[in-house]
Amino acid sequence: MGMFHLAGVAALAACATAAPAETSAAQPKSFLKELGNSTWIIGNGIWNMTQGRQYGVKLWYKGKDRVGPTATGHYVSYNGAASDLNWTSAAIADSGRDWINVKFTAKEGDFHWVIHDDLAGAYQYFVNHALPTLGEFRTLWRLDNVSFPNGHTNVKDGELPPLSEYAAATNVQDETWQKADGTFLTKYDWSAFIRDQTYYGVYGDEVGSWYINPGKDYYNGDHLKEELMVHRESKTGDAVQLNMIHGTHYLARSSDNFTDGKTWGPWLWYLNDGNKADADRRWRQEDKAWPYEWFKNTAYQSRGSVSGKLLLSDGRPASGAAVFLGDSNSALSTADQGKDYYYTAYADKQGRFTIDDVRTGTYGLYAWGNGGSIADVTTSFVQNDVVVSKRKKTDLKSLKWTVTDKSKRIFQIGDFDRTSRGFALSGPTPFEHGRIAKTPGNLTYTVDRSRSSDWFFGQSNLGTWSINFNLKNVPESATGARLYTSLAGFSSGTKSNILVNNEKIGNISSNAVLLVSSQDTYRGATQAGEWRNLQWDVKKELLKSGDNKVDITVTESTQWRGWLWDSVVLEWV
């Protein structure tokens, strides 16, 4: 079968170049061949793939089928595995002297492969026409586990767990197994912050398959958007390379409708001999070339820039602030925005920021603290109706960010940066299943004596975390106090009461404060999920000169569910 297929591909390549002598040099060697019965072959002289109605079932590269006898191959789907796109036709939509653009059409939209004669791999993009309201939309490869035994992201590299380990372990949760030694196997340990990715994929000694996404404006969510990147398929052993172009693995309510013509991509799917240094070089090459001049799409090529300077109302520059360009006049959090195009940046030490190559349109500008000299800032900045015009520089000049009076701060635990960084067990590995179970049920933190590293990244177990603090006096001018319990993530199933000097002022519970569960702690997130800032009024008479305390008492606990801590702040109002 393999010899016949390779010979057939050679013949197809020859047919693709067959032309009168005077024009043969202008004909690409890349090809599309229809075999009938909703089956096609695409590729070039380096690789080729056999595409069926749903799945790319064979990938020939370096003399072998890299999908293998049991793996599914390549496909596009939404809302999990329930809805794989069915291709009704394929055609060469455009071409040049050394490339073709192959368009596969489904009722939901068109998936394109831009194949160059000399490229191991292809550029890919999807144009929406009729996708339903969705949370997850992805393209992916499920590949041969012998050719691709290893996985790589920007934070994790190494062997994917062999299929035999799953067979000997006990399933304890969705795609999570416990081994005899008490450790866990889970695909979610291969998650990462998606906007931090350079190149990622699966590889072995002779072959590597990589996704390179230099332009990330088609992703949903903000700087802290996390996604599953690669993993071992537990039932078949396939090496899975995910391209979650609209994902929800660690979010609460990201579900969107898309306009006709919404485009994800282009990105590069890249093949090599498994060399990570080569994949890194290719990433740098693609990043430098983005946005791609060759992509002749009017909306894609229509871009401008946005700049400005964020200044806090107390006179400080918003040094290092996270800056997000998203939906204007939106009721959604920045994590949950996803219907259009989104851009992220960080301000410099003076609070200045510039975001280049922004698609033209009207945006909302958002900013929040990212630690450092503004780790005390509990407010966020929003400016709506920011207009970006083609080839124009939108200069927003100085932007005033209102903050609370630092002199009214009673205490603060941890940076107010929407992450658990700096707390015990929060890193350096950002994902580890079950780590929240290692945090204590009971803990005492004494203000001015304890450090942030004495507080833990998450809370789940039954017990009380007490914050002891001393007040020299209760200011006459104060009308009360405000307690911020800022959460970097929350998975429902664990509940707590919040008490000030033994009087309950609130609780952390999906029922009590209308917290929608996000899929973070039980999927192993240790630094961020979906951020929530819970604020509680504290009556003035509850506080007194001398010793005081805040208790956060877990009254109900569900294994691996709870919350990730961002910061706890108490201030006078």
Coordinates of C-alpha atoms in Angstrom, one line a residue:
M1 CA 0.0 0.0 0.0
G2 CA 2.8 2.4 1.0
M3 CA 4.8 1.8 -2.2
F4 CA 1.7 2.2 -4.4
H5 CA 0.8 5.4 -2.6
L6 CA 4.3 6.9 -3.0
A7 CA 4.4 6.0 -6.6
G8 CA 1.0 7.5 -7.1
V9 CA 2.2 10.7 -5.5
A10 CA 5.2 10.9 -7.8
A11 CA 2.9 10.5 -10.7
L12 CA 0.6 13.2 -9.4
A13 CA 3.5 15.6 -9.0
A14 CA 4.5 14.9 -12.5
C15 CA 1.0 15.6 -13.7
A16 CA 0.9 18.8 -11.8
T17 CA 3.9 20.1 -13.7
A18 CA 2.8 18.8 -17.1
A19 CA 2.5 21.8 -19.5
P20 CA 3.8 23.1 -22.7
A21 CA 7.6 23.8 -22.5
E22 CA 7.3 27.5 -22.7
T23 CA 5.0 27.7 -19.5
S24 CA 6.2 24.7 -17.5
A25 CA 8.5 26.8 -15.3
A26 CA 5.5 28.8 -14.0
Q27 CA 3.5 25.7 -12.8
P28 CA 3.7 24.7 -9.2
K29 CA 4.7 21.2 -8.2
S30 CA 2.3 21.3 -5.2
F31 CA -0.9 19.5 -6.0
L32 CA -4.5 18.6 -5.3
K33 CA -5.8 15.3 -6.7
E34 CA -9.4 14.2 -6.3
L35 CA -9.7 10.4 -6.0
G36 CA -13.5 10.3 -5.8
N37 CA -15.8 9.2 -3.0
S38 CA -15.0 12.4 -1.1
T39 CA -11.3 11.6 -1.0
W40 CA -8.4 13.8 -2.1
I41 CA -4.6 13.9 -1.9
I42 CA -2.8 17.2 -1.3
G43 CA 0.9 17.9 -0.9
N44 CA 4.2 18.5 -2.7
G45 CA 7.3 16.6 -3.4
I46 CA 8.2 16.6 0.4
W47 CA 5.0 15.4 2.0
N48 CA 1.4 14.5 1.1
M49 CA -1.8 13.9 3.0
T50 CA -4.9 11.8 2.0
Q51 CA -8.0 13.7 3.1
G52 CA -11.3 12.0 3.5
R53 CA -14.7 13.5 4.2
Q54 CA -13.7 14.2 7.8
Y55 CA -10.2 13.0 8.5
G56 CA -6.8 13.4 6.9
V57 CA -6.1 9.7 7.2
K58 CA -2.5 9.4 5.9
L59 CA 0.5 11.7 6.2
W60 CA 3.4 10.6 4.1
Y61 CA 6.7 12.2 5.1
K62 CA 10.3 10.9 5.1
G63 CA 9.1 7.6 3.5
K64 CA 6.5 6.7 6.2
D65 CA 2.9 7.2 7.0
R66 CA 3.1 9.4 10.1
V67 CA -0.6 9.0 11.0
G68 CA -0.2 5.3 11.4
P69 CA -2.6 2.4 11.6
T70 CA -4.7 3.5 14.6
A71 CA -4.5 7.3 14.8
T72 CA -7.3 9.6 13.4
G73 CA -5.1 12.0 11.5
H74 CA -6.0 15.7 10.8
Y75 CA -9.5 17.2 11.3
V76 CA -11.3 20.4 12.3
S77 CA -14.1 20.4 14.9
Y78 CA -16.1 22.5 17.3
N79 CA -17.5 22.0 20.8
G80 CA -15.3 19.1 21.5
A81 CA -15.3 15.9 19.4
A82 CA -19.1 16.1 18.9
S83 CA -19.0 18.1 15.6
D84 CA -16.2 17.3 13.2
L85 CA -16.5 19.3 10.0
N86 CA -17.5 17.3 6.9
W87 CA -15.8 18.4 3.6
T88 CA -18.2 18.5 0.7
S89 CA -15.7 19.7 -1.9
A90 CA -12.1 20.7 -2.5
A91 CA -10.6 23.1 -5.1
I92 CA -7.5 25.1 -5.8
A93 CA -8.7 28.6 -4.8
D94 CA -5.6 30.4 -5.9
S95 CA -2.0 29.6 -7.1
G96 CA 1.3 31.1 -8.0
R97 CA 4.4 29.9 -9.8
D98 CA 5.5 27.7 -6.8
W99 CA 2.4 27.4 -4.5
I100 CA -1.3 26.5 -4.4
N101 CA -4.1 27.4 -2.0
V102 CA -6.3 24.4 -1.5
K103 CA -9.8 25.1 -0.1
F104 CA -11.8 22.4 1.6
T105 CA -15.5 23.4 2.0
A106 CA -18.0 22.4 4.7
K107 CA -21.3 24.0 5.5
E108 CA -19.7 25.8 8.4
G109 CA -16.9 27.4 6.4
D110 CA -13.7 26.9 4.4
F111 CA -10.4 25.4 5.6
H112 CA -7.4 26.4 3.5
W113 CA -4.0 24.8 3.0
V114 CA -1.4 27.1 1.3
I115 CA 1.2 24.6 0.0
H116 CA 4.6 25.8 -1.3
D117 CA 6.7 23.5 -3.4
D118 CA 9.7 23.7 -1.1
L119 CA 7.9 23.8 2.2
A120 CA 7.7 20.8 4.6
G121 CA 4.2 21.7 5.9
A122 CA 1.6 24.3 4.9
Y123 CA 0.1 27.5 6.0
Q124 CA -3.5 27.0 7.2
Y125 CA -6.5 29.2 7.9
F126 CA -10.3 29.0 8.3
V127 CA -12.9 31.3 7.1
N128 CA -16.3 31.2 8.9
H129 CA -19.6 31.1 7.0
A130 CA -22.0 29.3 9.3
L131 CA -20.4 28.1 12.5
P132 CA -22.9 27.9 15.3
T133 CA -22.6 29.5 18.7
L134 CA -19.6 27.7 20.2
G135 CA -17.0 27.6 23.0
E136 CA -14.4 25.3 21.4
F137 CA -13.1 25.5 17.9
R138 CA -10.0 23.7 16.9
T139 CA -7.8 22.1 14.3
L140 CA -5.5 19.2 15.2
W141 CA -3.4 16.3 14.3
R142 CA -3.7 12.8 16.0
L143 CA -0.5 11.1 14.9
D144 CA 1.5 7.9 15.2
N145 CA 2.9 7.4 18.7
V146 CA 6.0 5.7 17.4
S147 CA 7.0 8.6 15.2
F148 CA 6.0 11.2 17.8
P149 CA 6.8 10.0 21.4
N150 CA 7.6 13.4 22.8
G151 CA 5.7 16.7 23.3
H152 CA 6.9 20.3 23.5
T153 CA 5.5 23.6 24.7
N154 CA 7.3 26.7 25.9
V155 CA 7.1 25.4 29.5
K156 CA 7.2 21.6 29.2
D157 CA 9.2 19.2 27.1
G158 CA 9.7 15.5 27.2
E159 CA 8.2 12.1 26.7
L160 CA 4.4 11.8 26.5
P161 CA 3.2 9.0 28.9
P162 CA 3.2 5.7 27.1
L163 CA -0.2 4.1 26.5
S164 CA 0.8 1.2 28.7
E165 CA 0.9 3.5 31.7
Y166 CA -2.8 4.4 31.3
A167 CA -3.8 0.8 31.1
A168 CA -2.2 0.1 34.5
A169 CA -3.8 3.2 36.2
T170 CA -7.2 4.1 37.6
N171 CA -9.4 6.7 36.0
V172 CA -10.3 9.3 38.6
Q173 CA -11.5 12.2 36.4
D174 CA -11.9 13.3 32.8
E175 CA -8.7 12.3 31.1
T176 CA -6.9 11.8 34.4
W177 CA -5.6 8.6 35.9
Q178 CA -3.9 7.7 39.2
K179 CA -0.9 5.4 39.1
A180 CA -0.1 2.8 41.7
D181 CA 2.5 5.1 43.2
G182 CA -0.1 7.8 43.8
T183 CA 1.0 10.1 41.0
F184 CA -1.2 11.1 38.1
L185 CA -1.4 10.9 34.4
T186 CA -3.4 13.7 32.8
K187 CA -3.4 15.4 29.5
Y188 CA -3.9 18.8 31.2
D189 CA -0.3 18.8 32.5
W190 CA 0.5 19.7 28.9
S191 CA -1.4 23.0 29.0
A192 CA 0.2 26.4 28.8
F193 CA -0.5 30.1 28.3
I194 CA -1.4 30.2 24.7
R195 CA -0.2 33.8 23.9
D196 CA 3.2 32.9 25.2
Q197 CA 3.8 30.1 22.7
T198 CA 6.5 30.3 20.0
Y199 CA 6.6 26.8 18.4
Y200 CA 4.9 23.7 20.0
G201 CA 4.1 20.2 18.9
V202 CA 5.1 16.6 19.0
Y203 CA 8.4 15.0 17.8
G204 CA 10.7 12.1 17.7
D205 CA 14.2 11.1 16.6
E206 CA 13.4 11.4 12.9
V207 CA 10.3 13.7 12.6
G208 CA 8.6 16.6 14.3
S209 CA 5.2 18.2 13.7
W210 CA 4.9 21.8 14.9
Y211 CA 2.3 24.6 15.1
I212 CA 3.7 28.1 14.7
N213 CA 1.2 30.9 15.3
P214 CA 3.0 34.2 15.1
G215 CA -0.1 36.3 14.8
K216 CA -2.4 35.5 17.8
D217 CA -5.1 38.1 17.2
Y218 CA -7.7 35.5 16.3
Y219 CA -7.4 33.8 19.7
N220 CA -10.1 34.4 22.3
G221 CA -9.1 35.7 25.8
D222 CA -6.4 37.8 27.3
H223 CA -2.7 37.4 28.5
L224 CA -3.7 34.7 30.9
K225 CA -5.6 32.5 28.5
E226 CA -4.5 28.9 29.0
E227 CA -5.1 26.0 26.7
L228 CA -4.3 22.3 26.3
M229 CA -1.5 22.2 23.7
V230 CA -0.4 18.5 23.2
H231 CA -1.1 15.2 24.9
R232 CA -1.3 11.4 24.6
E233 CA -4.7 10.1 23.6
S234 CA -5.6 7.7 26.4
K235 CA -7.6 5.2 24.4
T236 CA -5.5 4.7 21.3
G237 CA -2.1 6.2 22.2
D238 CA -2.2 8.8 19.5
A239 CA 0.2 11.7 19.8
V240 CA -2.2 14.7 19.8
Q241 CA -1.2 18.2 18.5
L242 CA -3.9 20.7 19.3
N243 CA -4.5 24.1 17.7
M244 CA -7.2 25.5 20.0
I245 CA -8.0 28.6 18.0
H246 CA -11.1 29.3 20.2
G247 CA -10.8 27.4 23.5
T248 CA -12.5 27.1 26.8
H249 CA -10.4 24.6 28.8
Y250 CA -9.8 26.9 31.7
L251 CA -12.7 29.4 31.3
A252 CA -16.1 29.9 32.7
R253 CA -18.4 31.2 30.0
S254 CA -16.6 31.8 26.7
S255 CA -19.2 31.2 24.0
D256 CA -19.4 33.3 20.9
N257 CA -21.2 34.0 17.7
F258 CA -19.1 34.9 14.7
T259 CA -19.7 37.0 11.6
D260 CA -19.6 35.6 8.2
G261 CA -16.0 36.0 7.1
K262 CA -14.4 35.8 10.5
T263 CA -11.0 34.4 9.8
W264 CA -8.7 32.4 12.1
G265 CA -5.1 32.4 10.9
P266 CA -3.0 32.0 8.8
W267 CA -0.6 29.9 11.0
L268 CA 2.1 27.5 9.9
W269 CA 2.0 23.8 10.3
Y270 CA 5.6 22.8 10.0
L271 CA 7.4 19.4 9.6
N272 CA 11.0 18.7 10.2
D273 CA 13.3 16.0 11.5
G274 CA 12.4 16.6 15.1
N275 CA 15.0 19.3 15.7
K276 CA 13.7 21.9 18.2
A277 CA 16.4 24.4 17.3
D278 CA 15.2 24.3 13.7
A279 CA 11.6 24.8 14.8
D280 CA 12.7 27.7 16.9
R281 CA 14.5 29.3 13.9
R282 CA 11.3 28.8 11.8
W283 CA 9.3 30.5 14.5
R284 CA 11.6 33.5 14.5
Q285 CA 11.3 33.7 10.7
E286 CA 7.5 33.5 10.8
D287 CA 7.2 36.0 13.6
K288 CA 9.3 38.5 11.7
A289 CA 7.1 38.0 8.6
W290 CA 3.8 38.5 10.4
P291 CA 1.3 39.9 9.4
Y292 CA 1.9 38.0 6.2
E293 CA 2.1 40.1 3.0
W294 CA 1.2 37.2 0.9
F295 CA -2.3 36.8 2.5
K296 CA -4.4 38.9 0.1
N297 CA -7.4 39.4 2.3
T298 CA -8.6 43.0 2.5
A299 CA -9.7 42.9 6.1
Y300 CA -6.5 41.1 7.2
Q301 CA -4.3 43.7 5.5
S302 CA -6.2 46.7 6.8
R303 CA -4.2 47.5 10.0
G304 CA -3.1 50.4 12.2
S305 CA -1.6 50.9 15.6
V306 CA -2.6 52.1 19.1
S307 CA -0.3 53.8 21.7
G308 CA -0.7 55.7 24.9
K309 CA 0.6 56.3 28.4
L310 CA -1.2 55.0 31.4
L311 CA -0.8 57.2 34.5
L312 CA -2.3 56.3 37.9
S313 CA -4.4 59.0 39.6
D314 CA -1.8 59.2 42.5
G315 CA 0.8 60.3 40.0
R316 CA 2.6 57.0 39.4
P317 CA 3.2 55.6 35.9
A318 CA 1.4 52.3 35.4
S319 CA 4.7 50.5 35.1
G320 CA 4.5 47.0 33.6
A321 CA 0.7 47.0 33.4
A322 CA -1.0 44.4 31.3
V323 CA -2.8 46.1 28.3
F324 CA -5.6 44.4 26.4
L325 CA -7.3 45.6 23.2
G326 CA -10.7 43.9 23.0
D327 CA -14.4 44.4 22.6
S328 CA -15.8 47.9 23.1
N329 CA -18.6 48.4 25.6
S330 CA -18.6 44.8 26.5
A331 CA -20.1 43.2 29.7
L332 CA -17.8 40.3 29.4
S333 CA -14.5 39.9 31.2
T334 CA -11.4 40.1 29.0
A335 CA -10.9 36.4 29.5
D336 CA -14.3 35.6 28.0
Q337 CA -14.1 37.9 25.0
G338 CA -13.8 36.0 21.7
K339 CA -16.0 36.9 18.9
D340 CA -13.6 39.2 17.0
Y341 CA -9.8 40.0 17.2
Y342 CA -7.7 40.7 20.3
Y343 CA -4.3 42.1 21.1
T344 CA -2.1 42.1 24.2
A345 CA 0.9 44.1 25.4
Y346 CA 2.6 45.3 28.6
A347 CA 3.4 48.9 29.4
D348 CA 7.0 50.0 29.9
K349 CA 8.4 51.5 33.1
Q350 CA 6.9 54.9 32.3
G351 CA 3.5 53.3 31.6
R352 CA 3.8 53.7 27.8
F353 CA 2.5 51.1 25.4
T354 CA 2.3 50.5 21.7
I355 CA 0.3 47.8 19.9
D356 CA 1.2 47.5 16.2
D357 CA -0.6 45.7 13.3
V358 CA -4.1 46.0 14.8
R359 CA -7.0 45.2 12.4
T360 CA -9.0 48.3 11.7
G361 CA -12.1 48.6 13.9
T362 CA -13.5 49.9 17.2
Y363 CA -12.0 48.5 20.4
G364 CA -12.1 48.7 24.1
L365 CA -8.8 49.3 25.9
Y366 CA -8.3 47.5 29.2
A367 CA -5.4 47.5 31.7
W368 CA -4.6 46.0 35.1
G369 CA -1.7 45.6 37.4
N370 CA 1.0 43.0 36.6
G371 CA 2.9 43.2 39.9
G372 CA 6.1 45.2 40.4
S373 CA 5.6 48.8 41.5
I374 CA 1.9 48.8 40.9
A375 CA 1.2 45.4 42.7
D376 CA -1.1 47.3 45.1
V377 CA -3.5 48.6 42.5
T378 CA -6.9 46.9 43.0
T379 CA -8.7 48.8 40.2
S380 CA -8.7 48.2 36.4
F381 CA -8.7 50.7 33.6
V382 CA -11.2 50.7 30.7
Q383 CA -11.6 53.1 27.8
N384 CA -14.2 52.2 25.1
D385 CA -14.6 53.4 21.5
V386 CA -10.9 53.3 20.5
V387 CA -10.9 53.6 16.7
V388 CA -8.1 52.0 14.7
S389 CA -7.9 53.2 11.1
K390 CA -5.9 51.8 8.2
R391 CA -2.2 52.9 8.2
K392 CA -3.0 55.4 11.0
K393 CA -1.3 55.7 14.4
T394 CA -4.0 56.1 17.1
D395 CA -2.3 58.0 19.9
L396 CA -4.4 58.0 23.0
K397 CA -1.8 60.2 24.8
S398 CA -2.1 60.3 28.6
L399 CA -4.7 58.0 30.1
K400 CA -5.8 58.6 33.7
W401 CA -6.3 55.4 35.7
T402 CA -8.2 56.0 39.0
V403 CA -6.8 54.1 42.0
T404 CA -7.6 53.9 45.7
D405 CA -5.6 55.8 48.3
K406 CA -2.6 53.8 49.4
S407 CA -2.6 55.5 52.8
K408 CA -5.9 53.7 53.6
R409 CA -4.4 50.2 53.1
I410 CA -4.5 48.1 56.2
F411 CA -2.8 45.0 54.8
Q412 CA -2.2 43.2 51.5
I413 CA -1.2 39.6 50.9
G414 CA 0.2 38.9 47.4
D415 CA 0.5 41.1 44.3
F416 CA -2.8 42.2 42.8
D417 CA -1.9 40.8 39.3
R418 CA -4.7 38.2 38.6
T419 CA -2.2 35.3 39.2
S420 CA -1.1 33.2 42.2
R421 CA 2.6 33.9 41.5
G422 CA 4.6 34.5 44.6
F423 CA 2.5 32.1 46.8
A424 CA 3.7 28.7 48.0
L425 CA 3.5 25.9 45.5
S426 CA 2.4 28.2 42.6
G427 CA 5.4 27.3 40.5
P428 CA 7.6 27.0 38.7
T429 CA 5.7 24.4 36.9
P430 CA 2.4 26.0 36.0
F431 CA 0.3 22.8 35.7
E432 CA 0.3 19.7 38.0
H433 CA -2.8 17.7 38.7
G434 CA -3.9 17.5 42.3
R435 CA -1.4 20.1 43.6
I436 CA -4.1 22.0 45.3
A437 CA -4.7 19.0 47.6
K438 CA -1.2 19.6 49.0
T439 CA -2.2 22.9 50.4
P440 CA -3.1 23.0 54.2
G441 CA -6.5 23.0 55.7
N442 CA -5.4 25.4 58.5
L443 CA -3.0 28.3 58.1
T444 CA -2.1 31.3 60.2
Y445 CA -0.7 34.4 58.4
T446 CA 0.5 37.3 60.6
V447 CA 0.6 40.7 58.9
D448 CA 4.1 42.4 59.1
R449 CA 5.7 39.1 60.1
S450 CA 4.6 36.6 57.5
R451 CA 5.6 36.8 53.8
S452 CA 3.5 36.2 50.6
S453 CA 5.4 32.9 50.2
D454 CA 3.8 31.7 53.5
W455 CA 0.4 31.9 51.8
F456 CA -0.5 29.1 49.4
F457 CA -1.5 29.4 45.8
G458 CA -4.9 27.7 46.3
Q459 CA -7.4 26.8 49.0
S460 CA -9.6 23.7 48.9
N461 CA -9.3 21.6 52.1
L462 CA -11.5 21.8 55.1
G463 CA -10.2 24.2 57.8
T464 CA -9.5 27.9 58.4
W465 CA -6.9 30.3 57.0
S466 CA -6.5 33.1 59.5
I467 CA -5.0 36.5 58.9
N468 CA -3.9 38.2 62.1
F469 CA -3.3 41.9 62.0
N470 CA -2.9 44.8 64.5
L471 CA -4.5 48.2 64.3
K472 CA -3.1 51.1 66.3
N473 CA -6.4 52.8 66.0
V474 CA -9.6 53.0 64.0
P475 CA -9.6 56.3 62.1
E476 CA -12.5 58.6 62.9
S477 CA -12.8 59.6 59.3
A478 CA -13.4 56.0 58.1
T479 CA -17.0 54.9 57.5
G480 CA -15.9 51.2 57.4
A481 CA -13.5 49.0 55.5
R482 CA -13.5 46.9 52.3
L483 CA -12.1 43.4 52.0
Y484 CA -10.9 42.2 48.6
T485 CA -10.7 38.5 48.1
S486 CA -9.3 38.4 44.6
L487 CA -9.3 35.0 43.0
A488 CA -7.0 33.9 40.1
G489 CA -9.5 31.1 39.4
F490 CA -12.5 29.3 40.9
S491 CA -13.9 25.8 40.4
S492 CA -17.2 25.2 42.1
G493 CA -17.6 22.4 44.7
T494 CA -15.8 23.9 47.6
K495 CA -17.4 26.6 49.9
S496 CA -16.1 28.9 52.6
N497 CA -17.3 31.5 55.0
I498 CA -15.4 34.8 55.4
L499 CA -15.4 36.2 59.0
V500 CA -14.0 39.4 60.5
N501 CA -13.4 39.1 64.2
N502 CA -15.7 36.0 64.2
E503 CA -18.6 37.7 62.4
K504 CA -19.5 36.4 59.0
I505 CA -19.4 39.1 56.2
G506 CA -19.6 36.8 53.2
N507 CA -18.7 33.6 51.6
I508 CA -16.9 32.1 48.6
S509 CA -19.5 29.9 46.9
S510 CA -21.0 29.5 43.4
N511 CA -24.5 30.0 45.0
A512 CA -23.7 32.9 47.3
V513 CA -21.9 35.3 45.0
L514 CA -23.0 34.0 41.6
L515 CA -19.6 32.7 40.7
V516 CA -19.7 30.6 37.6
S517 CA -17.3 27.7 37.8
S518 CA -14.2 27.9 35.6
Q519 CA -12.3 24.7 34.7
D520 CA -9.0 25.6 36.4
T521 CA -8.2 24.0 39.8
Y522 CA -9.4 20.5 38.9
R523 CA -7.5 20.6 35.6
G524 CA -4.3 21.3 37.4
A525 CA -3.9 25.1 37.0
T526 CA -1.7 26.5 39.7
Q527 CA -1.1 30.1 38.5
A528 CA -4.3 31.4 36.8
G529 CA -7.7 30.5 35.5
E530 CA -10.5 33.0 35.2
W531 CA -10.0 36.0 37.5
R532 CA -12.7 37.3 39.9
N533 CA -12.5 40.2 42.3
L534 CA -14.8 39.7 45.2
Q535 CA -15.4 42.7 47.5
W536 CA -16.9 42.7 50.9
D537 CA -18.0 45.6 53.1
V538 CA -16.8 45.5 56.6
K539 CA -18.7 47.5 59.3
K540 CA -16.5 50.0 61.2
E541 CA -17.6 48.6 64.5
L542 CA -16.2 45.1 63.6
L543 CA -12.7 46.5 63.8
K544 CA -10.9 47.6 66.9
S545 CA -7.6 48.9 68.1
G546 CA -5.2 46.1 68.9
D547 CA -5.5 42.5 67.6
N548 CA -7.9 41.6 64.8
K549 CA -8.3 38.7 62.4
V550 CA -9.9 37.7 59.1
D551 CA -10.9 34.0 58.8
I552 CA -11.5 32.2 55.6
T553 CA -13.1 28.9 56.7
V554 CA -13.7 26.1 54.2
T555 CA -17.0 24.4 55.3
E556 CA -17.5 22.1 52.3
S557 CA -14.7 20.6 50.1
T558 CA -14.7 18.7 46.9
Q559 CA -11.5 17.1 45.8
W560 CA -9.3 19.3 43.6
R561 CA -11.9 22.0 43.5
G562 CA -11.6 25.4 45.1
W563 CA -9.9 28.6 44.2
L564 CA -6.6 30.1 43.2
W565 CA -5.6 33.1 45.2
D566 CA -4.5 36.4 43.6
S567 CA -4.5 38.8 46.6
V568 CA -6.2 39.6 49.8
V569 CA -6.5 43.3 50.6
L570 CA -8.2 45.2 53.5
E571 CA -8.5 49.0 53.3
W572 CA -10.4 51.8 55.0
V573 CA -13.2 53.5 53.2

